[in-house]
Coordinates of C-alpha atoms in Angstrom, one line a residue:
M1 CA 23.1 8.5 -3.8
L2 CA 24.4 9.7 -0.5
T3 CA 20.8 9.6 0.8
V4 CA 20.5 5.9 0.0
W5 CA 23.7 5.2 1.9
G6 CA 22.4 7.2 4.8
V7 CA 19.1 5.3 4.9
L8 CA 21.0 2.0 4.7
I9 CA 23.4 2.9 7.5
V10 CA 20.7 4.3 9.8
G11 CA 18.3 1.4 9.0
A12 CA 21.0 -1.2 9.7
A13 CA 21.8 0.5 13.0
I14 CA 18.1 0.4 14.0
I15 CA 17.7 -3.2 12.9
F16 CA 20.9 -4.1 14.9
L17 CA 19.8 -2.4 18.1
E18 CA 16.1 -3.4 18.0
G19 CA 16.8 -6.9 16.6
R20 CA 19.1 -7.7 19.5
V21 CA 16.4 -7.0 22.0
L22 CA 13.8 -9.0 20.0
L23 CA 16.2 -11.9 19.7
K24 CA 16.9 -11.9 23.4
R25 CA 13.2 -12.0 24.1
K26 CA 12.8 -14.8 21.5
S27 CA 9.9 -12.8 19.9
K28 CA 9.8 -14.3 16.4
K29 CA 6.5 -12.8 15.4
E30 CA 7.5 -9.3 16.5
M31 CA 10.8 -9.7 14.7
I32 CA 9.0 -10.6 11.4
V33 CA 6.6 -7.7 11.7
F34 CA 9.4 -5.3 12.7
S35 CA 11.7 -6.5 9.8
S36 CA 8.9 -6.2 7.3
F37 CA 7.9 -2.7 8.2
M38 CA 11.6 -1.6 8.4
I39 CA 12.3 -3.0 4.9
I40 CA 9.2 -1.2 3.5
A41 CA 10.2 2.0 5.2
M42 CA 13.8 1.9 4.0
L43 CA 12.7 1.2 0.4
F44 CA 10.2 4.1 0.6
Y45 CA 12.8 6.5 1.9
M46 CA 15.4 5.3 -0.7
G47 CA 12.8 6.1 -3.4
V48 CA 12.3 9.5 -1.9
G49 CA 16.0 10.1 -1.8
L50 CA 16.3 9.1 -5.5
H51 CA 13.4 11.4 -6.4
L52 CA 11.3 8.6 -7.8
P53 CA 7.6 9.4 -8.5
I54 CA 5.9 7.9 -5.5
P55 CA 2.1 7.9 -5.7
T56 CA 0.0 9.2 -2.9
P57 CA -2.4 6.8 -1.1
A58 CA -5.3 8.5 -2.9
E59 CA -3.8 7.7 -6.3
V60 CA -3.2 4.1 -5.4
L61 CA -6.8 3.7 -4.2
G62 CA -8.0 5.4 -7.4
N63 CA -6.0 3.0 -9.6
I64 CA -7.3 0.0 -7.7
L65 CA -11.0 1.1 -7.6
N66 CA -11.2 2.6 -11.0
P67 CA -11.8 -0.7 -12.9
L68 CA -14.6 -1.5 -10.4
V69 CA -16.3 1.9 -10.4
S70 CA -16.1 2.8 -14.1
P71 CA -18.6 0.2 -15.3
I72 CA -21.1 1.3 -12.6
D73 CA -20.5 4.9 -13.4
K74 CA -21.1 4.2 -17.1
W75 CA -24.3 2.3 -16.3
M76 CA -25.5 5.1 -14.1
K77 CA -24.9 7.8 -16.8
E78 CA -26.7 5.7 -19.5
G79 CA -29.7 5.5 -17.2
T80 CA -30.0 9.3 -16.8
S81 CA -30.1 10.0 -20.6

């Protein structure tokens, strides 16, 4: 739980320091992109700190592509018999 608080405090400090600069420059698009990436990164590191099972990118791609590839794989195996 201490890790989550650490991530929140450090993330808030980074958002405060970088956000001030972006607001002074009036960079709305950069602020949106920065905020989005910062929120995703903070959520990821909170999950790591809480020891949640975070899948690797290969597992995510496998889960996405498996429904597309399995019918083709089945069709190819039937043709070789």
